[in-house]
Coordinates of C-alpha atoms in Angstrom, one line a residue:
Chain A
M1317 CA 0.0 0.0 0.0
T1318 CA 1.2 3.6 -0.6
E1319 CA 2.7 4.9 2.5
G1320 CA 0.2 6.8 4.7
M1321 CA -2.8 6.1 2.5
S1322 CA -5.8 3.9 3.1
E1323 CA -7.1 1.4 0.5
S1324 CA -10.1 3.7 0.1
M1325 CA -7.9 6.8 -0.7
E1326 CA -6.0 4.8 -3.3
M1327 CA -9.2 3.9 -5.0
Y1328 CA -10.3 7.5 -5.1
L1329 CA -7.1 8.6 -6.7
K1330 CA -7.3 6.0 -9.4
E1331 CA -10.9 6.8 -10.3
I1332 CA -10.3 10.6 -10.3
H1333 CA -7.3 10.0 -12.6
L1334 CA -9.3 7.9 -15.0
L1335 CA -12.2 10.4 -15.0
S1336 CA -10.1 13.4 -15.5
R1337 CA -7.3 12.2 -17.7
D1338 CA -9.0 13.8 -20.8
G1339 CA -8.5 17.2 -19.1
H1340 CA -11.9 17.6 -17.5
A1341 CA -12.5 17.8 -13.8
A1342 CA -14.0 14.6 -12.2
K1343 CA -17.5 15.4 -10.9
T1344 CA -18.6 14.2 -7.5
G1345 CA -21.5 12.3 -8.9
E1346 CA -19.3 10.5 -11.4
I1347 CA -16.9 9.4 -8.7
A1348 CA -19.8 8.3 -6.5
D1349 CA -21.2 6.1 -9.3
R1350 CA -17.8 4.6 -10.1
L1351 CA -17.0 3.7 -6.5
G1352 CA -20.5 2.8 -5.3
V1353 CA -20.7 5.3 -2.5
S1354 CA -22.8 8.4 -1.8
P1355 CA -22.0 11.9 -3.1
P1356 CA -21.6 13.3 0.5
S1357 CA -19.0 10.6 1.2
V1358 CA -17.2 11.6 -1.9
S1359 CA -17.1 15.3 -0.9
E1360 CA -15.8 14.3 2.5
K1361 CA -13.0 12.2 1.0
L1362 CA -12.1 14.9 -1.6
D1363 CA -11.7 17.4 1.2
D1364 CA -9.3 14.9 3.0
L1365 CA -7.4 14.3 -0.2
G1366 CA -7.2 18.1 -0.8
R1367 CA -5.7 18.6 2.7
R1368 CA -3.1 16.0 1.8
G1369 CA -2.2 18.0 -1.3
L1370 CA -3.3 15.2 -3.7
V1371 CA -6.5 16.8 -5.1
D1372 CA -7.7 20.3 -6.1
Y1373 CA -11.4 20.2 -5.3
E1374 CA -14.1 22.8 -5.7
K1375 CA -17.6 21.9 -4.7
Y1376 CA -19.3 22.5 -8.0
A1377 CA -16.4 22.4 -10.4
G1378 CA -15.2 18.9 -9.4
A1379 CA -11.8 17.4 -8.7
R1380 CA -8.5 17.4 -10.4
L1381 CA -5.3 15.6 -9.2
T1382 CA -2.3 17.7 -8.2
E1383 CA 1.0 16.7 -9.7
D1384 CA 1.7 14.6 -6.6
G1385 CA -1.7 13.1 -6.8
R1386 CA -1.3 12.3 -10.5
K1387 CA 2.0 10.5 -9.9
R1388 CA 0.6 8.4 -7.2
A1389 CA -2.5 7.6 -9.2
E1390 CA -0.4 6.5 -12.1
N1391 CA 1.8 4.3 -9.9
L1392 CA -1.3 2.7 -8.5
L1393 CA -2.7 2.0 -11.9
E1394 CA 0.6 0.6 -13.1
K1395 CA 0.6 -1.7 -10.1
H1396 CA -3.0 -2.8 -10.8
C1397 CA -2.1 -3.6 -14.5
L1398 CA 1.0 -5.5 -13.5
I1399 CA -0.9 -7.6 -11.1
E1400 CA -3.7 -8.3 -13.6
R1401 CA -1.1 -9.4 -16.2
F1402 CA 0.8 -11.4 -13.6
L1403 CA -2.4 -13.3 -12.6
V1404 CA -3.3 -14.1 -16.2
K1405 CA 0.1 -15.0 -17.4
F1406 CA 1.3 -17.2 -14.6
L1407 CA -1.7 -18.4 -12.7
D1408 CA -4.3 -18.8 -15.5
V1409 CA -6.8 -16.4 -13.9
D1410 CA -9.0 -15.9 -17.0
D1411 CA -12.1 -14.6 -15.3
E1412 CA -12.4 -11.7 -12.8
F1413 CA -8.7 -10.9 -12.9
H1414 CA -9.7 -7.2 -12.3
E1415 CA -11.5 -8.1 -9.1
E1416 CA -8.7 -10.5 -8.1
A1417 CA -6.2 -7.7 -8.6
C1418 CA -8.3 -5.3 -6.6
R1419 CA -8.3 -7.7 -3.7
I1420 CA -4.6 -8.2 -3.4
E1421 CA -3.1 -5.0 -4.8
H1422 CA -3.4 -3.1 -1.5
V1423 CA -1.2 -5.6 0.1
M1424 CA 1.8 -5.0 -2.2
S1425 CA 4.0 -2.0 -1.8
E1426 CA 5.1 0.0 -4.8
D1427 CA 8.6 -1.4 -4.4
V1428 CA 7.3 -4.9 -4.9
A1429 CA 5.1 -3.8 -7.8
E1430 CA 8.1 -2.2 -9.5
R1431 CA 10.1 -5.4 -9.2
L1432 CA 7.1 -7.4 -10.6
G1433 CA 7.4 -5.2 -13.7
A1434 CA 10.6 -7.1 -14.6
V1435 CA 8.8 -10.4 -14.2
V1436 CA 5.7 -9.5 -16.3
E1437 CA 7.3 -7.2 -18.8
Q1438 CA 5.4 -4.0 -18.3
E1439 CA 3.9 -2.5 -21.5
S1440 CA 5.4 0.8 -22.7
D1441 CA 2.0 2.6 -22.6
C1442 CA 1.2 1.6 -19.0
P1443 CA -0.9 3.0 -17.3
S1444 CA -2.6 4.7 -20.2
C1445 CA -3.4 1.1 -21.2
Y1446 CA -6.0 0.9 -18.5
D1447 CA -9.5 0.9 -19.9
P1448 CA -12.0 2.3 -17.3
E1449 CA -15.0 0.9 -19.1
R1450 CA -13.8 -2.6 -19.3
Q1451 CA -11.9 -2.2 -16.0
H1452 CA -8.7 -3.8 -17.1
C1453 CA -5.5 -3.4 -19.1
I1454 CA -6.4 -3.2 -22.8
H1455 CA -3.5 -5.7 -23.6
L1456 CA -5.6 -8.4 -21.8
N1457 CA -8.0 -9.9 -24.3
A1458 CA -11.1 -10.3 -22.1
D1459 CA -14.5 -8.6 -21.8
Chain B
M629 CA -15.6 -3.5 -4.8
T630 CA -16.8 -0.2 -3.3
A631 CA -14.7 2.5 -1.7
N632 CA -16.1 2.2 1.8
E633 CA -13.4 2.2 4.4
T634 CA -12.1 -1.4 4.8
A635 CA -9.5 -3.2 6.7
Q636 CA -6.1 -2.7 5.1
G637 CA -5.1 -6.3 5.6
V638 CA -5.7 -9.4 3.5
P639 CA -9.5 -9.4 2.7
D640 CA -10.1 -13.1 3.2
G641 CA -8.7 -16.6 2.9
A642 CA -9.2 -16.7 -0.9
A643 CA -7.0 -13.5 -1.2
L644 CA -4.4 -15.1 1.1
A645 CA -4.4 -18.2 -1.1
R646 CA -3.9 -16.0 -4.1
L647 CA -1.0 -14.2 -2.5
L648 CA 0.6 -17.5 -1.6
Q649 CA 0.2 -18.6 -5.3
V650 CA 2.0 -15.4 -6.3
G651 CA 4.7 -16.4 -3.9
V652 CA 5.0 -19.7 -5.7
V653 CA 5.6 -17.8 -9.0
I654 CA 8.1 -15.5 -7.4
E655 CA 10.1 -18.5 -6.1
E656 CA 9.9 -20.3 -9.5
Y657 CA 11.0 -17.1 -11.2
A658 CA 14.0 -16.8 -8.8
E659 CA 14.9 -20.4 -9.4
E660 CA 14.8 -20.1 -13.2
K661 CA 16.6 -16.8 -13.1
S662 CA 19.4 -18.2 -10.9
A663 CA 19.8 -21.1 -13.4
R664 CA 20.0 -18.5 -16.2
L665 CA 22.7 -16.6 -14.4
L666 CA 24.9 -19.8 -14.1
A667 CA 26.7 -18.7 -17.2
D668 CA 30.3 -19.5 -18.3
S669 CA 31.3 -16.0 -17.3
V670 CA 30.9 -16.6 -13.6
D671 CA 33.6 -18.2 -11.4
D672 CA 33.2 -21.2 -9.1
D673 CA 32.6 -19.0 -6.0
V674 CA 29.6 -17.2 -7.6
R675 CA 28.4 -20.4 -9.2
D676 CA 28.2 -22.0 -5.7
T677 CA 26.2 -19.0 -4.4
L678 CA 23.8 -19.2 -7.3
L679 CA 23.3 -22.9 -6.9
E680 CA 22.6 -22.5 -3.2
S681 CA 20.1 -19.8 -4.0
L682 CA 18.5 -21.9 -6.7
E683 CA 18.1 -24.9 -4.2
E684 CA 16.7 -22.6 -1.6
S685 CA 14.1 -21.2 -4.0
T686 CA 13.1 -24.7 -4.8
E687 CA 12.6 -25.5 -1.1
H688 CA 10.7 -22.2 -0.6
R689 CA 8.4 -22.9 -3.6
D690 CA 7.6 -26.4 -2.3
R691 CA 6.7 -25.0 1.2
L692 CA 4.5 -22.4 -0.4
V693 CA 2.7 -25.0 -2.6
E694 CA 2.0 -26.9 0.7
L695 CA 0.7 -23.7 2.3
V696 CA -1.6 -23.1 -0.7
S697 CA -3.1 -26.5 -0.1
R698 CA -3.3 -25.9 3.6
V699 CA -5.5 -22.8 3.0
G700 CA -7.9 -24.8 0.8
A701 CA -6.7 -23.8 -2.7
D702 CA -4.4 -25.4 -5.2
V703 CA -1.7 -24.4 -7.7
D704 CA -0.2 -26.5 -10.5
P705 CA 3.6 -26.3 -10.1
E706 CA 4.3 -27.7 -13.5
T707 CA 2.2 -25.1 -15.3
V708 CA 3.8 -22.4 -13.3
E709 CA 7.3 -23.8 -14.1
E710 CA 6.5 -23.9 -17.8
R711 CA 5.1 -20.3 -17.9
V712 CA 8.0 -18.9 -15.8
R713 CA 10.6 -20.7 -17.8
D714 CA 9.3 -19.3 -21.0
A715 CA 9.2 -15.8 -19.5
V716 CA 12.8 -16.1 -18.2
E717 CA 14.1 -17.4 -21.5
A718 CA 12.5 -14.5 -23.3
S719 CA 13.6 -11.7 -21.0
V720 CA 16.7 -12.7 -18.9
E721 CA 20.0 -12.5 -20.6
E722 CA 23.2 -14.2 -19.4
P723 CA 25.3 -12.0 -17.2
A724 CA 28.5 -10.4 -18.5
D725 CA 30.5 -11.1 -15.4
E726 CA 30.3 -12.1 -11.7
V727 CA 29.2 -8.6 -10.5
E728 CA 26.3 -8.5 -12.8
A729 CA 25.3 -12.1 -11.9
L730 CA 25.3 -11.2 -8.2
E731 CA 23.5 -7.9 -8.7
R732 CA 20.7 -9.7 -10.6
Q733 CA 20.6 -12.4 -8.0
L734 CA 20.2 -9.7 -5.4
E735 CA 17.2 -8.3 -7.2
S736 CA 15.5 -11.7 -6.9
E737 CA 16.3 -12.0 -3.2
L738 CA 15.0 -8.4 -2.5
M739 CA 11.8 -8.9 -4.5
A740 CA 11.0 -12.1 -2.5
Y741 CA 11.9 -10.5 0.8
E742 CA 9.8 -7.4 0.2
F743 CA 6.9 -9.4 -1.0
Y744 CA 6.8 -11.7 2.1
D745 CA 7.3 -8.7 4.3
D746 CA 4.3 -6.9 2.7
V747 CA 2.1 -10.1 3.1
L748 CA 3.1 -10.6 6.7
T749 CA 2.3 -7.0 7.5
A750 CA -1.1 -7.4 5.9
I751 CA -1.8 -10.7 7.7
D752 CA -1.1 -8.8 11.0
D753 CA -3.9 -6.4 10.1
S754 CA -6.3 -9.1 9.0
D755 CA -9.2 -11.0 10.5
F756 CA -9.7 -14.2 8.5
G757 CA -12.9 -15.1 10.3
C758 CA -13.7 -18.7 9.4
M759 CA -10.1 -19.7 8.9
D760 CA -8.8 -21.6 11.9
R761 CA -6.1 -19.9 14.0
D762 CA -3.6 -22.9 13.6
T763 CA -3.7 -22.4 9.8
V764 CA -3.1 -18.7 10.1
D765 CA -0.2 -19.3 12.5
E766 CA 1.3 -21.9 10.2
V767 CA 1.2 -19.5 7.3
T768 CA 2.7 -16.7 9.4
S769 CA 5.5 -18.8 10.8
T770 CA 6.4 -20.3 7.4
L771 CA 6.4 -17.0 5.6
S772 CA 8.5 -15.4 8.4
E773 CA 11.1 -18.1 8.0
I774 CA 11.2 -17.7 4.2
R775 CA 11.4 -13.9 4.5
D776 CA 14.3 -14.2 6.9
D777 CA 16.1 -16.6 4.6
E778 CA 15.7 -14.1 1.8
L779 CA 17.0 -11.2 3.9
E780 CA 20.0 -13.2 5.0
D781 CA 20.9 -14.1 1.4
A782 CA 20.4 -10.5 0.3
R783 CA 22.7 -9.2 3.0
E784 CA 25.3 -11.8 2.1
I785 CA 25.3 -10.8 -1.6
E786 CA 25.3 -7.1 -0.7
G787 CA 28.4 -7.8 1.5
R788 CA 30.2 -9.5 -1.4
L789 CA 29.3 -6.7 -3.8
T790 CA 30.8 -4.1 -1.5
R791 CA 34.0 -6.0 -0.7

């Protein structure tokens, strides 16, 4: 897990990054839909992430990641992709590899994830390869 | 999965089994990589170190396979071996000299050490509910021993590299 961050915060950073990587701010309602939580919970968490310097949040304008937040979100997505690819490549996890990766990614530190990159052969476009609609790396052929 | 606040440990026994399976792959990878580093360019001293590491990885992998079974899951060591061997052959080149061989062996030891350390920290923060305490204790104790072996080997190699 990223030092000093809860699993929940990591998930917020990833979703905000995915929602805002086209340049638009991520709206509270969109984040709430993606994460299956209530909009007030999202506002509370965005305030917290703002205090940590990871998110710029204005109530009606939405949320954007700061440079620090963006780097952390990209590292988290890279880790997620690596774990998905690891599970498929070596352990034959053909179904629900996204869910499986979600369940164990928070256990692994970024140092371990970085070392896994040598084992799995990270793609050069990672983490842009992550498809938020299909919820997995586009290099994995699954629906 | 929703973003409600959750425990930061291992979610349940199935996730623990999956992490142990990942450990099996990491040990297989370390074993195959050590074999790859046993090139003509390394002297007998380094060759002995790599052979010892290779045998230790085999032993660790076998212990992890047993643990996977103990927590109610399974893993096919032959399939893992085949997949990992292909990956190592495709991506790991023979070392140019002893220093490079040791540096790359050190990478394997550190990856394994850090992985087990992460898993043990997470287990500490977990409540496995229906899994019996003896099983959790056995997993913890075995992973601790393996982690300590990895750290000892890493320190030994670091010492040789700085001499």
